[in-house]
mmCIF file of C-alpha atoms and ligand atoms in Angstrom:
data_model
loop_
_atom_site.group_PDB
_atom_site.id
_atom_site.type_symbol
_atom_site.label_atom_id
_atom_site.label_comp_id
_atom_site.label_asym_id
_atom_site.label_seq_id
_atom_site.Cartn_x
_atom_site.Cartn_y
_atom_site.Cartn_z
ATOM 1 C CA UNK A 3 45.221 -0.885 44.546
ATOM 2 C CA UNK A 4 41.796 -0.727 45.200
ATOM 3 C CA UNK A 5 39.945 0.523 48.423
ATOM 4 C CA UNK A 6 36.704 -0.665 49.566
ATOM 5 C CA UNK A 7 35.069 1.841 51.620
ATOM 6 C CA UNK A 8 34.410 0.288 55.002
ATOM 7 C CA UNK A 9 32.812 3.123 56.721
ATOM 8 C CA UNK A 10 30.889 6.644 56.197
ATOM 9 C CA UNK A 11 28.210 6.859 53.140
ATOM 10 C CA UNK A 12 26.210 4.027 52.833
ATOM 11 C CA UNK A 13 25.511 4.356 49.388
ATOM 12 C CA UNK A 14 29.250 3.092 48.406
ATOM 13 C CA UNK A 15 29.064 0.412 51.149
ATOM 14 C CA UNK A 16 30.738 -2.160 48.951
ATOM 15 C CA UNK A 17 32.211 0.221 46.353
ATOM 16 C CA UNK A 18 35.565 0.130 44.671
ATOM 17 C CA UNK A 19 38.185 2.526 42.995
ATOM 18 C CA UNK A 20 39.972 2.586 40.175
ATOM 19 C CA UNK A 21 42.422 -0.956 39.984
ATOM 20 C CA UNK A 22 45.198 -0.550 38.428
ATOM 21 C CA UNK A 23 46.100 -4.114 37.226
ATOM 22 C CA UNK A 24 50.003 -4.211 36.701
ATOM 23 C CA UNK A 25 50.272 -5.231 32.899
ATOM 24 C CA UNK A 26 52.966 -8.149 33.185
ATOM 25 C CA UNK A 27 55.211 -7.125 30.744
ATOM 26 C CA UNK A 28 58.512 -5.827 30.094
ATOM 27 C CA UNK A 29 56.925 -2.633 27.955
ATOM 28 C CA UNK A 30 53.697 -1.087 29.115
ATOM 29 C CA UNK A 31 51.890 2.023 27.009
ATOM 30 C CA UNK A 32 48.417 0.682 28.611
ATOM 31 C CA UNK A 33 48.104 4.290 29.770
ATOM 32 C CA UNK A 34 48.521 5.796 26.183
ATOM 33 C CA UNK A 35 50.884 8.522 27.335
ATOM 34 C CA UNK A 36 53.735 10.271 25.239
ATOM 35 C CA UNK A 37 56.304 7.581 24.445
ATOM 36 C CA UNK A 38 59.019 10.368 23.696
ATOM 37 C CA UNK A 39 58.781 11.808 27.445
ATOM 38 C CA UNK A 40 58.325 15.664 27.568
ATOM 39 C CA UNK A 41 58.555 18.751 25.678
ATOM 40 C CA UNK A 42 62.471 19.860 26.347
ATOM 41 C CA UNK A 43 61.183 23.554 27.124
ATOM 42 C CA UNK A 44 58.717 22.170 29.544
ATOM 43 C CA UNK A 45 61.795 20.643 31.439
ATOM 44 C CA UNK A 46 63.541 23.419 31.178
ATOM 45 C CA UNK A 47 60.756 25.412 33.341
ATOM 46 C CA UNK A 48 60.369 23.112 35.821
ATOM 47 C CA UNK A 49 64.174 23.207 36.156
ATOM 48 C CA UNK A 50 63.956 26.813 36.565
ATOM 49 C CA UNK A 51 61.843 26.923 39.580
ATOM 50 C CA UNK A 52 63.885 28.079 42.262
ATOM 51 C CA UNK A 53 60.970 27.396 45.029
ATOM 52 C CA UNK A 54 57.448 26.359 46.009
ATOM 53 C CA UNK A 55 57.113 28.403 49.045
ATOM 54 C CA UNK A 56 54.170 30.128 47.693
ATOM 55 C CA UNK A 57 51.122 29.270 46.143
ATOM 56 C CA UNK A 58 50.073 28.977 42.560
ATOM 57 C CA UNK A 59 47.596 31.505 41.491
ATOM 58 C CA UNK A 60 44.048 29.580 42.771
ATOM 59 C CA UNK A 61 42.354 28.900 39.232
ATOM 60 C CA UNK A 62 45.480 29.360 37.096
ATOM 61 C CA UNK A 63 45.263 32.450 35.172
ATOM 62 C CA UNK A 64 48.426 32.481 33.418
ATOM 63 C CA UNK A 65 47.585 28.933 32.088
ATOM 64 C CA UNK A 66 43.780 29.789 30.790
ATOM 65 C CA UNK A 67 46.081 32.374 28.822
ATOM 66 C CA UNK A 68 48.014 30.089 27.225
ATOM 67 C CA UNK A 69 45.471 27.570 26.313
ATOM 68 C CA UNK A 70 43.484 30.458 25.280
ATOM 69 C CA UNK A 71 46.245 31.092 22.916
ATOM 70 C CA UNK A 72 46.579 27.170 22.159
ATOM 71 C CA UNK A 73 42.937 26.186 21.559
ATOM 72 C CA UNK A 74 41.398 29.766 20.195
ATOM 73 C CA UNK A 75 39.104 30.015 23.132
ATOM 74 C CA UNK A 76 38.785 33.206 25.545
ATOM 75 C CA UNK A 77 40.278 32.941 28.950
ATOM 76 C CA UNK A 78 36.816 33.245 30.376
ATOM 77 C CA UNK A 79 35.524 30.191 28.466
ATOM 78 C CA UNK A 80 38.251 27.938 29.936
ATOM 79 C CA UNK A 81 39.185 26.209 33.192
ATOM 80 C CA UNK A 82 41.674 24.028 34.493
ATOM 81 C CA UNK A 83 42.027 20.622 36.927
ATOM 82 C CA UNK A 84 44.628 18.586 38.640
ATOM 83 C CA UNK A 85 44.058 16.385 35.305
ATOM 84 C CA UNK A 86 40.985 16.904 33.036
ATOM 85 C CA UNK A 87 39.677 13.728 35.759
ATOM 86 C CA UNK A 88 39.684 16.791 38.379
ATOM 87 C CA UNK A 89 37.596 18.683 35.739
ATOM 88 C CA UNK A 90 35.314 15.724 34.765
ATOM 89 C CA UNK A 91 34.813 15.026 38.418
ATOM 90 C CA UNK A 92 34.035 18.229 39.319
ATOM 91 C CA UNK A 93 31.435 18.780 36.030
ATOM 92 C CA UNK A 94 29.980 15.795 37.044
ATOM 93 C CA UNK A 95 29.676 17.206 40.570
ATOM 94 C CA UNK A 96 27.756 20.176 40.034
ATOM 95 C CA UNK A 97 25.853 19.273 36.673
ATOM 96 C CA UNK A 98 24.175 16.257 37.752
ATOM 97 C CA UNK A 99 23.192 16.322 41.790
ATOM 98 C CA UNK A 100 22.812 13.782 43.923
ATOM 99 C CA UNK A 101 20.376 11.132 42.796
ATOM 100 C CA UNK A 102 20.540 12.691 39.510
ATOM 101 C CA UNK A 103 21.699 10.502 36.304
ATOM 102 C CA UNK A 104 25.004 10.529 34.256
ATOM 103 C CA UNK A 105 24.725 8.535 30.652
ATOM 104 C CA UNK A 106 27.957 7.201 29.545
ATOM 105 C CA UNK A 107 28.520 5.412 25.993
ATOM 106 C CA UNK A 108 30.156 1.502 26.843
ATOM 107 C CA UNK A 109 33.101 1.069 26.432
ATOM 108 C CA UNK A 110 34.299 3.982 27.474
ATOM 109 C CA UNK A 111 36.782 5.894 30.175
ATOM 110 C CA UNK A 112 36.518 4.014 33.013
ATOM 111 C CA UNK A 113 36.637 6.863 35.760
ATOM 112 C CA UNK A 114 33.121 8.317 34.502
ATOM 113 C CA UNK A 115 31.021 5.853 36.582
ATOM 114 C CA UNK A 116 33.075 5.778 39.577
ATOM 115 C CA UNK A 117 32.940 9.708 39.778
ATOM 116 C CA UNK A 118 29.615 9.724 39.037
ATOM 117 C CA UNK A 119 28.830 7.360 42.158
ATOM 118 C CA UNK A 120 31.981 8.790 44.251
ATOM 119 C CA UNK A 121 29.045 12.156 43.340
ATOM 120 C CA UNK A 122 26.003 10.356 44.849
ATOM 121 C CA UNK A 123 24.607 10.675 41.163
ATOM 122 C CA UNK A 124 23.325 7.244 39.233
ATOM 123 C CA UNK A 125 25.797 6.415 36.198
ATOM 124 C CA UNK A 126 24.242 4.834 33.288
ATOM 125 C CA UNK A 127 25.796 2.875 30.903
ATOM 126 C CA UNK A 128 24.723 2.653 27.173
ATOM 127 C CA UNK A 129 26.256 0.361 24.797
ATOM 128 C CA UNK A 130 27.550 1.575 21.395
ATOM 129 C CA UNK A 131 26.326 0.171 18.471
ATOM 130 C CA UNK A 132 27.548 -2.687 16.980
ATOM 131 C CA UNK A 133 30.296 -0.609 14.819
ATOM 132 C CA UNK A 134 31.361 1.921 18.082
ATOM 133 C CA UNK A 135 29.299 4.671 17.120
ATOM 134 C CA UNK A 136 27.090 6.338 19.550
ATOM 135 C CA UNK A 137 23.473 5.415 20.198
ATOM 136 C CA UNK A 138 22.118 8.820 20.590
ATOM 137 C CA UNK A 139 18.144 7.867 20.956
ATOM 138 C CA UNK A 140 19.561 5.330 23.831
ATOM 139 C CA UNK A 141 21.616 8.228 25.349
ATOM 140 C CA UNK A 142 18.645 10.703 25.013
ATOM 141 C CA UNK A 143 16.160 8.173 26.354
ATOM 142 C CA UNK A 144 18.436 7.751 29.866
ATOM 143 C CA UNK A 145 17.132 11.373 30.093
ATOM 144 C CA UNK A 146 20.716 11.875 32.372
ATOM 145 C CA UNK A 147 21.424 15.094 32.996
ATOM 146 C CA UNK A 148 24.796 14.703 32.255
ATOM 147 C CA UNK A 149 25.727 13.205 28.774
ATOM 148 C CA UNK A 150 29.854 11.655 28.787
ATOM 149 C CA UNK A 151 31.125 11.432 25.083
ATOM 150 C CA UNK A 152 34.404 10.665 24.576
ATOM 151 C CA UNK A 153 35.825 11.360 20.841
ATOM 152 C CA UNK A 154 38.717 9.587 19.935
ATOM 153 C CA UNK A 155 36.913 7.008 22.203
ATOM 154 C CA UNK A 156 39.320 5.222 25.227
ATOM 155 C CA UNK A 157 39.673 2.628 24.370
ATOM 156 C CA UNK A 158 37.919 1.805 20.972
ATOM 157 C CA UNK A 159 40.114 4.934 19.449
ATOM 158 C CA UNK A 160 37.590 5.699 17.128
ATOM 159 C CA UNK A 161 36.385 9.722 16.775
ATOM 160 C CA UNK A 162 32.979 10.043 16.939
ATOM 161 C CA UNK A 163 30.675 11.187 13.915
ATOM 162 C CA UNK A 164 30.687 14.994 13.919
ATOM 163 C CA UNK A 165 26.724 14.795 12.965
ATOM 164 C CA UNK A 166 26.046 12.540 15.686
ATOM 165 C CA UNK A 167 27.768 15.075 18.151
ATOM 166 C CA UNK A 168 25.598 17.773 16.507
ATOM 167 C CA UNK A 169 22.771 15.819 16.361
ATOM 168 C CA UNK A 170 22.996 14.949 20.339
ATOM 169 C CA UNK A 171 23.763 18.485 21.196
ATOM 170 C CA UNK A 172 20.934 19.383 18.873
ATOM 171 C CA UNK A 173 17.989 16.866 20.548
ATOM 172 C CA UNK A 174 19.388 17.143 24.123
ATOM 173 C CA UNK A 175 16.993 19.125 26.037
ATOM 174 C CA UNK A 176 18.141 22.404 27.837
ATOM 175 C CA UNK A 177 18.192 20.747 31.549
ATOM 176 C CA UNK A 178 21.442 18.348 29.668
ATOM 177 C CA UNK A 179 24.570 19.153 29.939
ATOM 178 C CA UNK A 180 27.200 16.998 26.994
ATOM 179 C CA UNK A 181 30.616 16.777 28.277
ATOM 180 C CA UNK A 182 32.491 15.809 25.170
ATOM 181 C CA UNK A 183 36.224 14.458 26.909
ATOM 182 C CA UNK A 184 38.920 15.194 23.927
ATOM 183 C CA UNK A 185 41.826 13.602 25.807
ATOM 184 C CA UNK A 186 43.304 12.913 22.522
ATOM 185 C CA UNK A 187 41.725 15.570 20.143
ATOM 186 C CA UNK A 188 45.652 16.242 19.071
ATOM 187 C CA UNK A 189 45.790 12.486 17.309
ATOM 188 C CA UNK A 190 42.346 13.414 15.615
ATOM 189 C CA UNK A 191 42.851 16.674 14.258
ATOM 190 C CA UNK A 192 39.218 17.237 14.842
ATOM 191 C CA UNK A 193 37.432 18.834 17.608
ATOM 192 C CA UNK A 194 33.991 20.102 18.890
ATOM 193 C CA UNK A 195 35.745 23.028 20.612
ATOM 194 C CA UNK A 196 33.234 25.097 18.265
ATOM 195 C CA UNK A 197 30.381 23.466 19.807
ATOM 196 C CA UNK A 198 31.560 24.231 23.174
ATOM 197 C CA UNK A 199 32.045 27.618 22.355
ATOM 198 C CA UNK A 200 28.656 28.156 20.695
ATOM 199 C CA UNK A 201 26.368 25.991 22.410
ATOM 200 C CA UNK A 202 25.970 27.261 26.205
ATOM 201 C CA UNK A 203 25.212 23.294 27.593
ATOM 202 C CA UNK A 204 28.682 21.930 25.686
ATOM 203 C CA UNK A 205 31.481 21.413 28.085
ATOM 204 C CA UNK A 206 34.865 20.003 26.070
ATOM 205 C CA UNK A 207 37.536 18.390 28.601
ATOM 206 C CA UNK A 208 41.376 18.357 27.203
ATOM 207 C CA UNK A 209 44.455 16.979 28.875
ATOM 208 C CA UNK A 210 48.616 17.625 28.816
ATOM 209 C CA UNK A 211 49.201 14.014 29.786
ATOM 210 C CA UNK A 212 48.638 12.254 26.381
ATOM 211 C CA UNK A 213 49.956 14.224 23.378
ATOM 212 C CA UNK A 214 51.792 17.101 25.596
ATOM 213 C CA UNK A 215 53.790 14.732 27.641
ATOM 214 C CA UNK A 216 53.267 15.783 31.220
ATOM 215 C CA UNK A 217 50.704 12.902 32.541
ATOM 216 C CA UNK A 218 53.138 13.107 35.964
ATOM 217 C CA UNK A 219 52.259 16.736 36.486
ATOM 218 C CA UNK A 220 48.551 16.181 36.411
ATOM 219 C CA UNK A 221 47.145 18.991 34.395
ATOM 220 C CA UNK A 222 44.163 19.444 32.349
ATOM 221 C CA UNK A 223 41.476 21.688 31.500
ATOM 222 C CA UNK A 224 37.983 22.199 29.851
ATOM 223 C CA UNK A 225 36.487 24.832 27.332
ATOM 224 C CA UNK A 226 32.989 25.849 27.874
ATOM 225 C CA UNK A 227 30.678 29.287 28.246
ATOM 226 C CA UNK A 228 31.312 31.173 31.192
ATOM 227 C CA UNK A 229 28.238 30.104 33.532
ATOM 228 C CA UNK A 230 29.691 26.041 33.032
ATOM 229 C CA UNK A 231 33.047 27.052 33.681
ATOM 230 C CA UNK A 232 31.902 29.398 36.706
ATOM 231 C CA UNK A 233 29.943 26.131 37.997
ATOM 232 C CA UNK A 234 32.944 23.638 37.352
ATOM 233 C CA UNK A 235 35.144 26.138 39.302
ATOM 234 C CA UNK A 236 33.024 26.710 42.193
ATOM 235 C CA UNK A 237 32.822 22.314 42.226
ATOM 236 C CA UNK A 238 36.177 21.944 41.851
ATOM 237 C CA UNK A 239 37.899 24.567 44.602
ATOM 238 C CA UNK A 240 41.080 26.988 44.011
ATOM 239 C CA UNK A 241 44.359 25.485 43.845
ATOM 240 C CA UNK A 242 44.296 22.587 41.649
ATOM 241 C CA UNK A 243 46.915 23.064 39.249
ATOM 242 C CA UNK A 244 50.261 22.662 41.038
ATOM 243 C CA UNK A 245 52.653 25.420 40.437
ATOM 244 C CA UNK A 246 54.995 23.060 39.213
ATOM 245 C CA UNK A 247 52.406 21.997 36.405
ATOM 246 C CA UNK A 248 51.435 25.439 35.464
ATOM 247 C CA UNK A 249 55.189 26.449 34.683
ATOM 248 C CA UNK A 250 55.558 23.224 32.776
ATOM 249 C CA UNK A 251 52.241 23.764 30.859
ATOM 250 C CA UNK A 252 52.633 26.994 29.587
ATOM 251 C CA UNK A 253 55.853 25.987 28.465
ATOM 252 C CA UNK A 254 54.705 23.186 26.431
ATOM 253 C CA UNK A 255 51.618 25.147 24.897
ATOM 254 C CA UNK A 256 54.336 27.873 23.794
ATOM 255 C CA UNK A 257 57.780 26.682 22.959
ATOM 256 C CA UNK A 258 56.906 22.827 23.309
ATOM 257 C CA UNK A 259 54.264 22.927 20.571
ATOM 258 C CA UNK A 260 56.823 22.247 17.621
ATOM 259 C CA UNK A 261 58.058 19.380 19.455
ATOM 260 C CA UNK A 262 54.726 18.328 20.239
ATOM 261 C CA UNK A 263 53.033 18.387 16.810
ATOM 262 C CA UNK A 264 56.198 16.593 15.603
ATOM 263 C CA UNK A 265 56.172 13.804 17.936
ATOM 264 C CA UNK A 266 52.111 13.875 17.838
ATOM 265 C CA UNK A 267 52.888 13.257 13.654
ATOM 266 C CA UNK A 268 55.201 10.619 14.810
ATOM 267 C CA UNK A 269 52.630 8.849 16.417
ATOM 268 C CA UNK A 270 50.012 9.076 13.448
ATOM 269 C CA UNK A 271 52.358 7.714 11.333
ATOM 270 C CA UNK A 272 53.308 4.628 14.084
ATOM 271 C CA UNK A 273 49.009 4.052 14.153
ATOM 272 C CA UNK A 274 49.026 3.551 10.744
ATOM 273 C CA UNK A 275 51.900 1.369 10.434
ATOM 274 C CA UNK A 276 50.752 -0.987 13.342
ATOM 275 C CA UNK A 277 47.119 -0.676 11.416
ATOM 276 C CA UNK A 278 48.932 -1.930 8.151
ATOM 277 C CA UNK A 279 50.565 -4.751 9.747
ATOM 278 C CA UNK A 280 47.138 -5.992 11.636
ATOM 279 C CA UNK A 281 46.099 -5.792 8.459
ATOM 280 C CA UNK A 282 48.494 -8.242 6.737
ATOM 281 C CA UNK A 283 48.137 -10.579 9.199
ATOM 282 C CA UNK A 284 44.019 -10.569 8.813
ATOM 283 C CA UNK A 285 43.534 -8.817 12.008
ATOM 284 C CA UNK A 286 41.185 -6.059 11.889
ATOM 285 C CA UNK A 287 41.264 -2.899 13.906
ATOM 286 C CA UNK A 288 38.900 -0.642 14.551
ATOM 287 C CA UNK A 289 39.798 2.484 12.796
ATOM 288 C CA UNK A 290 41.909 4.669 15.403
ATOM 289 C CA UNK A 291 42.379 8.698 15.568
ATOM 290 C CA UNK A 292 43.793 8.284 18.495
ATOM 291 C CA UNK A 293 47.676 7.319 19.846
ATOM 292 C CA UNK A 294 46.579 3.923 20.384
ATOM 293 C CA UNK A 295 44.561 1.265 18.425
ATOM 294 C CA UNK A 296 42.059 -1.515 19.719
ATOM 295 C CA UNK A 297 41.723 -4.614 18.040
ATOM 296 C CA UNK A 298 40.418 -8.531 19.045
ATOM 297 C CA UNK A 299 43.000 -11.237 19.235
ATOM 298 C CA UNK A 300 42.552 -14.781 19.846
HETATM 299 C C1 PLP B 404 43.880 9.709 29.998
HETATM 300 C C2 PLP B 404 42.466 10.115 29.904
HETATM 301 C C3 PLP B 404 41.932 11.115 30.728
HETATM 302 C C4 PLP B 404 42.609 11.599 31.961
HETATM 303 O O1 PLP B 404 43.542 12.466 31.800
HETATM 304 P P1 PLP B 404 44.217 13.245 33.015
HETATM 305 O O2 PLP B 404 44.205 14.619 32.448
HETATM 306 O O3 PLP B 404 45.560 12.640 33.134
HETATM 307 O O4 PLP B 404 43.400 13.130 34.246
HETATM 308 C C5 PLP B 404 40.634 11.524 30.538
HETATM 309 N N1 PLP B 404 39.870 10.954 29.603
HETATM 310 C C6 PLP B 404 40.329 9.984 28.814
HETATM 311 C C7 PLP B 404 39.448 9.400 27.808
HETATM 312 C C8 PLP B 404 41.632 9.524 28.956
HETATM 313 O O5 PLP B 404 42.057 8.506 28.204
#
C-alpha cells in the first residue's frame, strides 16, 4: 500500500510511503528476518503475560538494562523505538530541522529519505563507489547535518571499511551528526559501538527483528552519549516500546542469546554456501556480512 497525501503540508503534496510490492512467490525472505522464528524463552515471556491493563514503563528502563548488558554500553548511553525506524525517525527529527539536509549513501535503506521528507528536512542521496564502498568526500561535501551509514549495507550486504567510518567521523565537522544503522551488526561480528560510545556526534541504531527474531514486536534501539540519546528521546515521545516487546526483548537478550548466536552461526554458514554456489555457476556476489547476499542476474 502506498498513500498519497491529498491534503495538509504542501511540501509532500504528491508524496508517497513506503510500497510494499508483494514478492510473487511461494517463499519470501525479501525482509531478511530470522528464518528459524523466535528465541523459545522470548515466547515463553510473552506467554507469561497475564495482562496489558497497564502501561509499559515510558522509555523502557528494564530493556536499556538488558541491552546495556548485551552490547557493553551504560543504560544512559542507550535508547529504545517501536523498531530502530522509530529511532532513526526520530534522530532524524531532531538532528537535522526542517529545511535542514540528511546525506544518505545509494543504495541504501529505503525508509531514510522518506523520514527525512515525512521531517520537512531535504534527503540527499550519494552514490557509492563503483565497488559499494562509501564516498566520504561526496558525503562530506552534501555538508548534511545528518550523515545515514548503514554497515552491513541493505541491500548490498557489504560492511563498511572500519577506516572509512573513522575517517568520516574524523572529517565530519562538529554541527554533523553520523548515524551508523547496524541492523545486522550480529551477521558481521563487527561494530562501531566504540565509536558511538567515544565520539559524542556518533549515534549507532540496532534492531531485534533481524538476528533476534522478533521483527512482529517492533523493537529496536540506539547507543549514543547521553545529550543524543536525551535529544532522540525527547523526538521520539514515552511509550514506544510495547509492553509486550519489552518482556519478549529482555528475554531474548538474556536466555535467547544461545539460541540466537546459534541460529545467527547458522545463517553465516547458509551465506557462504549460497556465495559458493553463485560462485560455481560464474555469478558473482558482492561480498555479504550480512543474513542476506546481493548479486546481478540476467
Ligand atoms: C530491517 C532494517 C531496519 C528496520 O528495523 P526495525 O527495527 O524492524 O524497524 C533498519 N535498518 C535496516 C538497514 C534494515 O534492514
Amino acid at each position: 500500500m502506498s498513500t498519497q497525501i491529498v491534503r495538509g503540508r504542501r511540501d509532500l503534496s504528491g508524496f508517497r510511503g513506503y510500497a510494499v510490492s508483494p514478492a510473487g512467490c511461494r517463499i519470501d525472505l525479501s525482509d531478511n528476518t530470522n528464518a528459524w522464528g523466535m528465541p523459545p524463552a522470548a515466547g515463553q515471556a510473552l506467554a507469561a503475560i497475564e495482562s496489558t491493563n497497564r502501561y509499559p514503563s515510558p522509555y523502557s528502563d528494564e530493556l536499556k538494562e538488558a541491552i546495556a548488558g548485551y552490547t557493553g554500553a551504560p543504560p544512559e548511553m542507550i535508547t529504545t523505538g517501536c523498531g530502530s525506524d522509530d529511532v532513526l525517525d526520530s534522530a532524524i527529527r531532531v538532528f537535522a530541522g526542517p529545511g535542514e539536509a540528511v546525506a544518505y549513501p545509494v543504495p541504501t535503506f529505503p525508509m531514510i529519505p522518506l523520514f527525512a521528507r515525512l521531517n520537512g528536512s531535504v534527503p540527499i542521496a550519494v552514490p557509492m563507489t563503483a565497488g559499494f564502498s562509501l564516498d566520504i568526500d561526496a558525503m562530506l561535501a552534501s555538508d548534511a547535518r545528518v550523515l545515514y551509514v548503514c554497515s552491513p549495507n541493505n541491500p548490498t550486504g557489504n560492511a563498511i571499511a572500519r577506516e572509512d567510518l573513522e575517517s568520516l567521523v574524523r572529517r565530519s565537522s562538529s554541527e554533523q551528526v553520523i548515524i551508523v544503522d547496524e541492523a545486522y551488526a550480529e551477521f558481521a561480528g563487527a561494530t562501531a559501538i566504540d565509536l558511538a560510545t567515544s565520539c559524542d556526534r556518533v549515534i549507532v541504531t540496532r534492531t531485534m527483528s533481524k538476528a533476534f527474531g522478533l521483527a512482529g514486536l517492533r523493537v529496536g534501539y540506539a547507543l549514543g552519549s547521553p545529550a543524543l540519546v536525551a535529544g532522540i528521546e525527547t523526538s521520539r515521545g514515552p511509550y514506544k516500546v510495547s509492553a509486550m516487546g519489552e518482556r519478549a526483548a529482555i528475554a531474548a537478550l538474556t536466555e535467547g542469546l544461545d539460541w540466537v548466536n546459534e541460529h545467527v552461526a547458522l545463517a553465516i554458514e547458509n551465506r557462504r554456501r549460497l556465495e559458493r554456489a553463485l560462485l560455481d555457476r560464474g555469478i558473482t556476489a558482492v561480498r555479504s556480512s550480512a543474513n542476506f547476499v546481493w548479486f546481478r542476474i540476467d
